[in-house]
Amino acid sequence: MSHRDYFVGIDVGSTAIKVALVDAQGQLAGVHVTESGSLFHKNAREALKALLEKFGVTREQVKYLIATGYGRKLFKEADDSISEITANAIGAHEAGKAFGGVRTIINIGGQDSKAIQIDDQGGVTNFAMNDKCAAGTGRFLDVAARNLEIDLEELGDYHFNGKGAPLTINATCTVFAESEIIGLLASGHGKEEVVAGIHYSIAKRTVRLAKRVGIEDRVYFDGGPALNKGLVAAIEDELQRPLVVPEHPQTTTAFGAAMLARSEYLAEREAA
Amino acid sequence: MTVTPIHPVPSNAESHDAAPAFNRSRQAREAEIALDRITDDFDGNPAAMQYFYDLFRRVYIQGEPLPHEGKLIGTTCIQAPDELIYAVGATPVRLCNGSYHYDQIGADFMPAKSCSLVKATLGMLQTENPVPRICKPDLIVNPTTCDQKKKASVMMEGMGHTVYDLEMPNAKESEEARLYWRRSVRAFAHKLREVTGKKLTRKALKEAMARTARAQAAFRTLHNFRKASPAVVLGKDVFLVTNAFFFDDLDRWTAAVEALNAELTQRQAEGFQAAQRKAPRILFTGSPPVFPNLKLPVLIEEAGGIVVADETCSANRMLYDMTAVDEWLLHDMVDGLADKYLKPCTCPIFTRNDDRRRRLLELAAAFQVDGVVYQSFAGCQVYEMEQKSVAETLNAEGIPMLYIETDYSPDDMGQLSTRIEAFLESIKTRKRKSA
């Protein structure tokens, strides 16, 4: 393999498109994240182009490309596609090596949340996903932030600035939770306590999901909402263990797909 | 494609009137989408499957009336003995429905979190001109299985149907249960006499049992073809075949399955492969796939897996177990029939499920199964509750199981395909490692 060869994983998710670039040595060379919008396919192509331009790589240098995420089948330019569960497992396994290895993955995405158990080689041994409902997902945080009229990025700060105990959000449905939040604000509760309450409500659901697959150390937390430090703290509290949160939690799955692209390329060359 | 009717035109013109378009459109479209997927998304469909594809097109999409001899007896469960119905010159039709359209209509009768199958069946029975064209059976036999089906009797009566509760025991191991059930079956035979005016005779029952046994033998042959690796037939087609058993003419169904078997014999001799050699082999269990809701088996096979066996009441459980008779006297025959319907039944309504777990392990071994997919309709408590013990039994033998809670709505397709693909990928990884 030439040192100028690259491999790409593209994760076409419900909220964001994540692209990861891996070099010939299997090192992460760069990532790019854009919003999915309504034109999945066009935006995915543009995201790939933007990533390659950003790192000065030509399309010809990309030897293998694997698509994952909800829109994986629509991205026909890919050499292959893989479910985001398998891609997430590979990505977390590789990224988790720096932390001493991970065996459980919690992923919260735009419209679903998952818990995955992996073996010491990154193979999926068990997994669970939330039912068809946005409760406990990134979308839930979006809706809540909008109700509270604060930016998504501010949720973490609000979480730690509360004076009282976190409030309890009972509703498990995003739509009902919305009216519950409005009700709590109307009765004079502070935004901080509401935010903490939302984080604990998501944390409880997520930990229940993780218990279904079995929790083993270390626990890796990824997906866009892992950028929210308040949510990380709430999950750690519910889990009663520390979480491993990577530097780019949004792109673990795309990275996994890129790593798989590299090993598929190697395997195909070996077979040829 | 030109379609010539295979069903004889019934003499009473009334039931031949086309159902109003507003009533059929959504249901027919749903059926059409499902059928097109089953036929067009796959290469190399057996030629003998065309009979079944056409049958579903006529009955579910074009609304062709169902043929029947004598009285039409609707059944809501496989526990109602078909043989008794045939023996009094009547025709059974299984009413269990798989349409999302009727599920939504039936939602008016049941609590929000109820089984799609029960709701869809109620929805169909509530509809003026339903498709399939089962307008008003002369009698509906409702075995008292799960709570939702039990409570459906009164609702069906409220819609103007005549309903008979076929009483079932809660357990099946005890002698008391066996005796109770035998008495229920005998009472049912009396009820049939009342409805049809015909007495159950030894000769007629023997004949009915022979016809059913021939159908079962054809099914068993088909079932055994699925042991082959690489596979010669896909699960989506077998589900369609067994679904046709719900409403098709018994002897014609048997002949069509025998034709399919003949083609599979030839295919096997020619080394035909219906799927890739390494395709993960899946055993399907749980809530029954009923057309048009074959979404889970179809998703599995679209994702590159192959459903090689099943443990469901819309296929294997309905057809596999044969009747054993000690003495060919009417009483013994009816008792033997009753035993066949109770003893091997692996429905989760019973107190224990040792038999079900044992059968799953047997199927897994005999069909070289790589993994099990367990479907539970949301709101089907008994399947939901048995999930854990089944998973434990399978996992103890190193067989992975994917548990999926779903219903008839198509909106979780994307999520389900992700889960199924991940499951198949994990099976492949596991196999590569152990190789």
XYZ file of C-alpha atoms in Angstrom, chain B:
435
model
C -49.716 -9.341 -16.766
C -53.159 -10.777 -17.480
C -54.818 -12.511 -14.605
C -57.403 -15.183 -15.221
C -59.524 -16.062 -12.216
C -58.709 -19.414 -10.705
C -61.618 -19.368 -8.336
C -64.967 -20.536 -9.608
C -67.483 -17.717 -9.764
C -69.936 -18.252 -6.901
C -73.559 -18.754 -7.821
C -74.858 -16.000 -5.577
C -74.106 -12.841 -7.515
C -74.437 -10.676 -4.426
C -71.098 -11.615 -2.905
C -69.409 -11.160 -6.276
C -70.116 -7.425 -6.387
C -66.933 -5.421 -6.325
C -66.218 -3.925 -2.934
C -66.452 -0.133 -2.934
C -63.151 1.423 -3.966
C -62.886 3.718 -0.945
C -62.958 0.735 1.293
C -60.337 -1.296 -0.452
C -57.843 1.198 -1.719
C -55.513 1.507 1.270
C -55.592 -2.144 2.181
C -55.019 -3.171 -1.430
C -52.132 -0.746 -1.823
C -50.526 -2.033 1.344
C -50.877 -5.602 0.071
C -49.545 -4.647 -3.337
C -46.439 -2.990 -1.915
C -45.742 -6.019 0.265
C -46.279 -8.481 -2.569
C -44.160 -6.494 -5.031
C -41.324 -6.487 -2.533
C -41.604 -10.219 -2.027
C -41.622 -10.947 -5.755
C -39.496 -8.190 -7.323
C -36.737 -7.631 -4.769
C -35.414 -11.151 -5.185
C -33.909 -13.036 -8.106
C -34.592 -16.604 -9.016
C -38.038 -17.030 -7.464
C -39.248 -20.607 -8.068
C -41.646 -20.837 -11.003
C -44.050 -22.798 -8.816
C -44.328 -19.769 -6.499
C -46.246 -17.968 -9.240
C -49.368 -19.813 -8.132
C -49.063 -18.222 -4.694
C -48.082 -14.770 -5.977
C -51.145 -14.800 -8.230
C -53.354 -16.087 -5.439
C -52.395 -13.222 -3.139
C -52.754 -10.712 -5.955
C -56.281 -11.898 -6.669
C -57.473 -12.294 -3.123
C -55.768 -9.357 -1.397
C -55.409 -6.803 -4.159
C -58.205 -7.505 -6.611
C -60.623 -8.656 -3.934
C -61.606 -11.906 -5.585
C -64.169 -13.760 -3.435
C -62.969 -16.786 -1.506
C -64.318 -20.085 -2.707
C -65.964 -22.287 -0.130
C -68.078 -25.370 0.078
C -70.929 -25.483 2.545
C -70.869 -23.168 5.524
C -67.934 -20.836 6.034
C -66.397 -21.211 9.471
C -63.988 -18.468 10.508
C -61.223 -19.386 12.946
C -59.111 -16.949 14.930
C -56.378 -19.376 15.917
C -54.742 -22.642 14.853
C -56.262 -24.367 17.884
C -59.610 -24.769 16.123
C -59.501 -28.239 14.531
C -59.950 -27.795 10.763
C -60.601 -31.529 10.335
C -63.884 -31.343 12.246
C -65.015 -28.436 10.070
C -64.191 -30.236 6.831
C -65.840 -33.403 8.121
C -69.228 -31.680 8.390
C -68.938 -30.387 4.848
C -68.019 -26.833 5.858
C -64.922 -24.776 4.993
C -62.598 -23.215 7.571
C -60.937 -19.884 6.926
C -58.391 -18.419 9.268
C -59.282 -14.840 10.065
C -55.992 -13.695 11.661
C -55.175 -10.563 9.710
C -51.870 -8.855 8.910
C -52.970 -5.523 7.512
C -51.966 -2.198 9.057
C -55.052 -0.622 7.514
C -57.340 -2.927 9.512
C -55.098 -2.627 12.552
C -55.950 1.072 12.616
C -59.661 0.416 12.232
C -59.496 -2.212 14.978
C -57.712 0.224 17.289
C -61.143 1.634 18.134
C -61.994 -1.548 19.995
C -58.872 -2.244 21.994
C -56.661 -0.380 24.480
C -53.817 1.609 22.907
C -51.128 -0.963 23.625
C -52.725 -4.029 22.128
C -51.600 -6.669 19.707
C -51.700 -5.605 16.054
C -52.943 -9.018 14.989
C -55.997 -8.909 17.232
C -56.744 -5.305 16.281
C -56.360 -6.009 12.562
C -58.622 -9.051 12.791
C -61.279 -7.007 14.564
C -60.809 -4.182 12.071
C -61.334 -6.549 9.162
C -64.439 -8.085 10.736
C -65.829 -4.642 11.390
C -65.396 -3.566 7.762
C -68.381 -3.855 5.457
C -66.585 -5.407 2.475
C -63.194 -6.542 3.711
C -60.381 -7.969 1.615
C -59.875 -10.961 1.775
C -63.583 -11.208 1.003
C -64.676 -12.883 4.192
C -67.860 -10.951 4.580
C -69.754 -12.803 7.198
C -68.706 -16.298 8.210
C -71.574 -18.514 9.304
C -69.712 -19.014 12.549
C -66.516 -17.671 14.092
C -64.659 -20.090 16.347
C -62.590 -18.211 18.869
C -60.316 -20.442 20.971
C -59.878 -18.858 24.400
C -56.138 -18.284 24.202
C -54.650 -14.941 25.263
C -56.647 -12.261 27.087
C -56.951 -10.064 24.039
C -58.418 -12.830 21.933
C -60.733 -13.886 24.759
C -62.169 -10.415 25.056
C -62.523 -10.172 21.278
C -65.467 -12.597 21.289
C -67.910 -10.065 22.685
C -66.625 -7.372 20.341
C -67.083 -9.620 17.319
C -70.606 -10.398 18.482
C -71.202 -6.681 18.805
C -70.345 -6.393 15.107
C -73.103 -8.874 14.314
C -71.052 -12.062 14.032
C -71.954 -15.401 15.546
C -69.092 -16.428 17.800
C -68.308 -19.687 19.520
C -65.754 -19.768 22.336
C -63.659 -22.890 22.066
C -62.483 -23.240 25.644
C -58.813 -23.936 26.212
C -56.965 -24.906 29.389
C -54.215 -22.682 30.827
C -51.790 -25.538 31.220
C -51.247 -28.473 28.937
C -49.144 -30.922 30.896
C -51.749 -32.148 33.340
C -54.277 -34.915 32.762
C -57.011 -32.490 33.851
C -56.059 -30.114 31.062
C -56.147 -32.909 28.558
C -59.575 -34.093 29.649
C -60.912 -30.541 29.750
C -59.694 -29.900 26.231
C -61.066 -33.178 24.894
C -64.468 -32.212 26.222
C -64.150 -28.788 24.607
C -63.350 -30.335 21.256
C -66.309 -32.702 21.518
C -68.580 -29.792 22.407
C -67.261 -27.979 19.361
C -68.181 -30.964 17.171
C -71.730 -30.720 18.525
C -71.807 -27.004 17.806
C -70.750 -27.684 14.229
C -73.590 -30.138 13.838
C -75.988 -27.474 15.058
C -74.637 -24.920 12.567
C -74.356 -27.184 9.539
C -77.124 -29.655 10.251
C -74.681 -32.445 9.527
C -73.637 -35.156 11.906
C -69.992 -35.971 12.314
C -69.367 -39.453 10.912
C -66.379 -41.709 11.158
C -66.062 -41.892 7.381
C -66.245 -38.134 6.839
C -63.768 -37.422 9.615
C -61.343 -40.027 8.356
C -61.515 -38.463 4.923
C -61.014 -34.951 6.309
C -58.045 -36.152 8.343
C -56.526 -37.767 5.267
C -56.847 -34.548 3.272
C -55.265 -32.512 6.049
C -52.533 -35.103 6.516
C -51.687 -34.893 2.827
C -51.362 -31.112 3.144
C -49.182 -31.566 6.210
C -46.987 -34.087 4.421
C -46.463 -31.607 1.595
C -45.559 -28.958 4.140
C -43.103 -31.277 5.888
C -41.333 -31.988 2.644
C -41.047 -28.253 1.994
C -39.879 -27.735 5.570
C -37.154 -30.350 5.164
C -35.832 -28.709 1.999
C -34.842 -25.818 4.207
C -32.266 -27.954 5.960
C -30.179 -27.744 2.795
C -27.062 -25.609 2.865
C -26.715 -23.636 0.597
C -30.418 -22.887 0.734
C -32.770 -23.842 -2.114
C -35.763 -21.784 -1.025
C -36.202 -18.471 0.771
C -38.195 -18.010 3.962
C -40.285 -15.176 2.531
C -41.729 -17.612 -0.001
C -42.411 -20.293 2.597
C -44.261 -17.765 4.753
C -46.375 -16.845 1.749
C -47.126 -20.536 1.123
C -48.205 -21.160 4.706
C -50.172 -17.916 4.780
C -52.124 -19.150 1.763
C -53.165 -22.151 3.855
C -55.307 -19.699 5.861
C -57.814 -19.281 3.054
C -56.956 -21.370 -0.002
C -58.815 -24.484 -1.098
C -57.206 -27.318 0.860
C -56.556 -29.752 -1.979
C -55.478 -27.107 -4.445
C -53.066 -25.719 -1.855
C -51.599 -29.177 -1.330
C -51.164 -29.679 -5.077
C -49.426 -26.300 -5.401
C -47.026 -27.138 -2.556
C -46.316 -30.537 -4.115
C -45.503 -28.761 -7.389
C -43.156 -26.439 -5.527
C -41.500 -29.414 -3.842
C -40.977 -31.085 -7.212
C -39.284 -27.950 -8.499
C -37.086 -27.741 -5.395
C -36.030 -31.363 -5.849
C -34.903 -30.494 -9.352
C -33.199 -27.303 -8.173
C -31.299 -29.189 -5.545
C -30.141 -31.752 -8.093
C -28.912 -28.925 -10.299
C -27.009 -27.341 -7.429
C -29.156 -24.194 -7.379
C -28.469 -21.687 -4.592
C -31.209 -19.387 -3.313
C -28.738 -17.448 -1.175
C -25.030 -17.059 -0.677
C -23.257 -19.987 0.890
C -22.217 -17.908 3.895
C -25.605 -16.225 4.358
C -26.457 -16.301 8.083
C -29.147 -18.926 8.717
C -31.966 -17.531 10.820
C -34.637 -19.263 12.866
C -37.721 -17.061 13.209
C -39.867 -17.266 16.341
C -42.522 -15.296 18.190
C -45.524 -13.346 16.963
C -46.652 -14.722 13.596
C -45.880 -13.014 10.285
C -49.215 -12.745 8.484
C -49.458 -11.249 4.985
C -49.099 -8.347 4.205
C -47.046 -7.935 7.383
C -44.091 -10.074 6.352
C -41.810 -7.105 6.948
C -39.417 -8.768 9.352
C -38.706 -11.967 7.354
C -38.391 -9.867 4.185
C -36.025 -7.402 5.881
C -33.866 -10.309 7.070
C -33.577 -11.721 3.580
C -33.079 -8.330 1.939
C -30.181 -7.810 4.337
C -28.540 -11.031 3.181
C -29.737 -13.442 5.844
C -31.935 -16.424 5.161
C -34.874 -17.596 7.231
C -34.379 -21.378 7.241
C -36.936 -22.358 9.850
C -39.617 -20.884 12.016
C -41.506 -21.538 15.185
C -44.656 -19.497 14.616
C -48.374 -20.182 14.408
C -48.611 -18.875 10.849
C -46.300 -21.578 9.537
C -44.526 -24.428 11.289
C -46.691 -24.620 14.385
C -49.811 -24.664 12.234
C -48.760 -27.509 9.978
C -45.966 -29.632 11.377
C -47.533 -31.892 13.980
C -49.532 -34.853 12.743
C -52.519 -36.555 14.341
C -51.938 -39.918 15.966
C -54.936 -42.210 16.279
C -55.041 -45.434 18.304
C -58.297 -46.875 17.106
C -60.174 -45.616 14.105
C -63.407 -45.210 16.040
C -65.094 -41.833 16.078
C -64.436 -41.133 19.750
C -60.793 -42.120 19.574
C -60.328 -40.146 16.423
C -61.746 -36.992 17.996
C -59.590 -37.532 21.085
C -56.515 -38.088 18.948
C -57.318 -34.905 17.100
C -57.743 -33.015 20.365
C -54.359 -34.262 21.562
C -52.692 -33.139 18.358
C -53.988 -29.618 18.883
C -53.019 -29.368 22.528
C -49.912 -31.411 23.279
C -47.374 -30.145 20.732
C -48.618 -26.566 20.886
C -45.841 -24.142 21.804
C -48.013 -21.047 22.169
C -46.870 -18.794 25.040
C -50.361 -18.666 26.555
C -49.638 -21.801 28.574
C -48.135 -21.651 32.041
C -44.909 -23.399 31.018
C -42.834 -23.071 27.897
C -40.358 -25.957 28.208
C -41.674 -27.411 24.960
C -41.165 -24.197 23.088
C -37.572 -23.852 24.243
C -36.874 -27.483 23.443
C -38.352 -27.139 19.982
C -36.283 -24.046 19.263
C -33.112 -25.890 20.214
C -34.095 -28.855 18.032
C -34.823 -26.607 15.070
C -31.588 -24.700 15.606
C -29.597 -27.936 15.523
C -31.438 -29.559 12.614
C -31.354 -26.483 10.383
C -27.779 -25.381 11.206
C -29.088 -22.109 12.576
C -26.666 -19.238 13.212
C -29.059 -16.973 15.060
C -32.665 -16.534 16.155
C -34.892 -13.539 15.474
C -37.691 -13.216 18.010
C -40.594 -11.012 16.958
C -43.022 -9.757 19.525
C -45.947 -7.598 18.555
C -46.059 -4.602 20.878
C -48.825 -5.386 23.349
C -48.535 -9.159 23.006
C -47.688 -9.698 26.626
C -47.186 -13.454 26.519
C -44.543 -13.289 23.814
C -42.940 -10.306 25.520
C -42.769 -12.214 28.800
C -41.292 -15.386 27.309
C -38.549 -13.482 25.557
C -36.140 -13.595 28.443
C -36.307 -17.310 29.161
C -36.013 -18.139 25.470
C -32.967 -15.868 25.120
C -31.332 -17.516 28.129
C -31.921 -21.011 26.777
C -30.517 -20.094 23.367
C -27.560 -18.137 24.713
C -26.616 -21.044 26.948
C -26.161 -23.058 23.754
C -24.178 -20.267 22.132
C -26.996 -19.224 19.798
C -27.450 -15.444 19.607
C -30.967 -14.042 19.629
C -32.251 -10.703 18.383
C -35.415 -9.585 20.139
C -37.586 -7.187 18.188
C -40.711 -5.539 19.447
C -42.725 -4.141 16.571
C -46.214 -3.803 15.146
C -47.870 -3.530 11.736
C -46.904 0.080 11.049
C -44.256 0.549 8.368
C -42.570 3.501 10.107
C -39.886 1.513 11.924
C -38.496 -0.148 8.788
C -35.300 1.950 8.783
C -34.556 1.220 12.411
C -35.365 -2.465 12.042
C -33.132 -2.858 9.017
C -30.242 -1.333 10.992
C -30.797 -3.777 13.831
C -31.126 -6.751 11.539
C -28.043 -5.845 9.536
C -26.028 -5.367 12.712
C -27.224 -8.761 13.950
C -26.263 -10.462 10.687
C -22.896 -8.681 10.682
C -22.195 -9.839 14.232
C -23.040 -13.420 13.211
C -20.631 -13.194 10.288
C -17.870 -11.792 12.486
C -18.456 -14.559 15.006
C -18.304 -17.218 12.302
C -15.130 -15.769 10.810
C -13.468 -15.842 14.211
C -14.454 -19.391 15.015
C -13.373 -20.560 11.550
